[in-house]
Short mmCIF file of C-alpha atoms in Angstrom, two decimals:
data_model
loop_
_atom_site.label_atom_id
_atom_site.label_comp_id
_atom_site.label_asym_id
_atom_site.label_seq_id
_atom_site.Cartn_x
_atom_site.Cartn_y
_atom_site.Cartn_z
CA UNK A 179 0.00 0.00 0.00
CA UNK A 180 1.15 3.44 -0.96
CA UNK A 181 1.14 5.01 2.41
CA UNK A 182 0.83 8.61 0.17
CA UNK A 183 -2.41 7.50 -0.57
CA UNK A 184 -4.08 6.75 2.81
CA UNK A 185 -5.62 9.33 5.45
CA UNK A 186 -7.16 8.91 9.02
CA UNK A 187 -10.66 10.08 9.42
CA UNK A 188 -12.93 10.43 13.03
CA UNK A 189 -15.99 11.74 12.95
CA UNK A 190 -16.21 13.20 16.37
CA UNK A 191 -19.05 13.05 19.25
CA UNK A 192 -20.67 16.33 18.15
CA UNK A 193 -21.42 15.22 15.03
CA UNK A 194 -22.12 11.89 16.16
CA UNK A 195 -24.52 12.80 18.41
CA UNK A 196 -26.60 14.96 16.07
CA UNK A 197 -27.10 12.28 13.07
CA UNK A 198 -24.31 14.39 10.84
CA UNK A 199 -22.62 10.66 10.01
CA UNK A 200 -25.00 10.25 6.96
CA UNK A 201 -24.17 13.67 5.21
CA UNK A 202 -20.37 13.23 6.01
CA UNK A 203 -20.05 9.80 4.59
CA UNK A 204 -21.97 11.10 1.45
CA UNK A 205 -19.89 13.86 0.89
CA UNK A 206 -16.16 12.07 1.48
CA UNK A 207 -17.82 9.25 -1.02
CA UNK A 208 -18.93 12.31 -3.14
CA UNK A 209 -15.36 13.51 -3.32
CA UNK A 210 -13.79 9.97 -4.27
CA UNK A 211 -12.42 8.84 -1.44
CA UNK A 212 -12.86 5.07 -1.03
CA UNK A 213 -13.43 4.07 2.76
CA UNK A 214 -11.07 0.79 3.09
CA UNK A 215 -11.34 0.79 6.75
CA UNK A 216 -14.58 2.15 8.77
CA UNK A 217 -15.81 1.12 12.85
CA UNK A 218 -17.83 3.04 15.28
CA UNK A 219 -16.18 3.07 19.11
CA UNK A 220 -16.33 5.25 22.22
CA UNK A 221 -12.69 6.12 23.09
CA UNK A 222 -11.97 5.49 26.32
CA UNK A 223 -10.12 8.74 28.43
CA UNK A 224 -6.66 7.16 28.06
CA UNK A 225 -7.30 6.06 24.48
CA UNK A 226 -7.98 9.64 23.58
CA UNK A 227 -5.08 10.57 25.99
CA UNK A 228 -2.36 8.29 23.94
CA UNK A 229 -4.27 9.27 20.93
CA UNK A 230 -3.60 13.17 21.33
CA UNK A 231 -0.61 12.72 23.36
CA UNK A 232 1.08 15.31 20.79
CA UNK A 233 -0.91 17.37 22.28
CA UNK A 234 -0.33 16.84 25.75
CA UNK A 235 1.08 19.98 26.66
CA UNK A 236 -1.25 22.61 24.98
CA UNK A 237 -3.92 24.46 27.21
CA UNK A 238 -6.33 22.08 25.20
CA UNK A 239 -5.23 18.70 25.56
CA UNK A 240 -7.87 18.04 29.22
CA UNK A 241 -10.93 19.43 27.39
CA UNK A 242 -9.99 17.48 24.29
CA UNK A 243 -9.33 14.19 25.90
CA UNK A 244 -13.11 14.66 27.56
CA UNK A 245 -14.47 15.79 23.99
CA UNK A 246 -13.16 12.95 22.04
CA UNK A 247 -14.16 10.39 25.00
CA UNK A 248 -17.49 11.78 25.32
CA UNK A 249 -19.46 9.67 23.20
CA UNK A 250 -19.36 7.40 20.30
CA UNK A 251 -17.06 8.62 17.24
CA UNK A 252 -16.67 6.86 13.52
CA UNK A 253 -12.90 6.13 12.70
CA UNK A 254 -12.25 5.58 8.78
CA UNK A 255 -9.18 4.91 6.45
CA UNK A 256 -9.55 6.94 3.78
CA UNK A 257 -7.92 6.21 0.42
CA UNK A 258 -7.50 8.65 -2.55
CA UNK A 259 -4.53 9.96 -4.20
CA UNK A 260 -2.61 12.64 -2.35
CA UNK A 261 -4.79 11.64 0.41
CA UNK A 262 -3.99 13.56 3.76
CA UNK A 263 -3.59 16.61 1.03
CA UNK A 264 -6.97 16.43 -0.30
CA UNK A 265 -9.15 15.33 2.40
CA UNK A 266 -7.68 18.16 4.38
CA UNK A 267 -8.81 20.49 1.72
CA UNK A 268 -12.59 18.31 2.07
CA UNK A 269 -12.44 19.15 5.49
CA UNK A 270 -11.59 22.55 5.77
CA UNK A 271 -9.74 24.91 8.33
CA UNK A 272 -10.02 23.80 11.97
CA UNK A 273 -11.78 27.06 12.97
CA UNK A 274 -15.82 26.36 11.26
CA UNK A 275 -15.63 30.38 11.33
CA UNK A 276 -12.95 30.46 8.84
CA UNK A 277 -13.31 27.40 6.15
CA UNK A 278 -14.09 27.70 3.01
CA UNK A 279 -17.93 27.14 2.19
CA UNK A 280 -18.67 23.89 1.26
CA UNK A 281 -16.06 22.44 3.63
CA UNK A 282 -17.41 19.96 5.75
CA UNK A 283 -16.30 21.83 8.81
CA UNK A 284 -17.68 24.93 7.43
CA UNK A 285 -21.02 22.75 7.55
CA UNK A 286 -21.31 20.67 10.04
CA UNK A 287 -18.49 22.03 12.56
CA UNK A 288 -19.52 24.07 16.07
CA UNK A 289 -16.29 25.59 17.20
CA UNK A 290 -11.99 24.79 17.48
CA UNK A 291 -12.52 21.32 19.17
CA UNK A 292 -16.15 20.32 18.15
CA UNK A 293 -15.86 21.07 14.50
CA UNK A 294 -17.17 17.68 13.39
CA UNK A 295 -14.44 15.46 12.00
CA UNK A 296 -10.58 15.14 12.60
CA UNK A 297 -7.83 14.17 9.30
CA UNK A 298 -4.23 13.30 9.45
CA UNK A 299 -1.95 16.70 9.32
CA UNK A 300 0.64 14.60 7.71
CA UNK A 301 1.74 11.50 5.98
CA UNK A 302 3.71 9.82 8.79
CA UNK A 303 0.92 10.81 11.20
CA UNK A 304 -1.62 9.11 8.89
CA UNK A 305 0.46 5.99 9.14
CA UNK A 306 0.61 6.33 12.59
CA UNK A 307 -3.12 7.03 13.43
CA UNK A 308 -4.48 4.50 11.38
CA UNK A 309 -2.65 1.91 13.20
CA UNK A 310 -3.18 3.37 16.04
CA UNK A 311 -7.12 2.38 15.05
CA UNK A 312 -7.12 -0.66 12.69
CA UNK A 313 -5.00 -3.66 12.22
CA UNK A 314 -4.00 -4.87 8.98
CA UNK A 315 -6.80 -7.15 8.88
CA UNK A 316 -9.36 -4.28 8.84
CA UNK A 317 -8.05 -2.54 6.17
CA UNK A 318 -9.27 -3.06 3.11
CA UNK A 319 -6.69 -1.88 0.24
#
């Protein structure tokens, strides 16, 4: 597998837990991204800690850790060419306020930290969090 080629996706509680996981799906399938990996969990608190550990000395990491192990989220590998690249550009900037319209974040996003979906920043961090999720025999390639 062409690592180049693969993202991390996570729907996150907000949008979880107001029925936005139809429209999201729709419009990464929309965009031609093929979902080779895909499972619904509720992170535990030192899931999301090791998960976010990257993080772990920002003035955000506490109230992200309780966001993301709030409720149930959807993980996905994402494939597409120039993946990370172009899903970020699906997604949108992390602020809701300023993406671009159409941007799912720009839709379906509430603020910073509830701005309904996370994707990998970079290619060795989408290696990374998609093992950190699924084993090989999850993913679908």
């Amino acid at each position: 597998m062409d690592n180049n080629n693969i993202t991390l996706a996570i729907i996150k509680p907000n949008a979880v837990r107001t029925g936005k996981t139809g429209p999201i799906l729709s419009l990464i399938n929309e965009a031609g991204f093929e979902i080779v990996a895909m499972k619904m969990i509720k992170m535990t608190k030192n899931h999301a800690k090791l998960f976010y550990s990257v993080h772990k000395e920002k003035p955000f990491y506490e109230s992200l850790v309780e966001f993301m192990s709030s409720g149930p989220v959807v993980a996905m590998v994402l494939k597409h060419e120039n993946a990370v690249e172009e899903f970020r550009k699906l997604i949108g900037n992390t602020d809701p306020a300023k993406a671009e319209p159409g941007t799912i974040r720009k839709m379906f996003g509430i603020s910073i930290q509830m701005n309904a979906i996370h994707g990998s920043d970079s290619i060795e961090n989408a290696r990374w969090e998609t093992n950190f999720f699924f084993s090989e025999i999850e993913k679908f390639y």
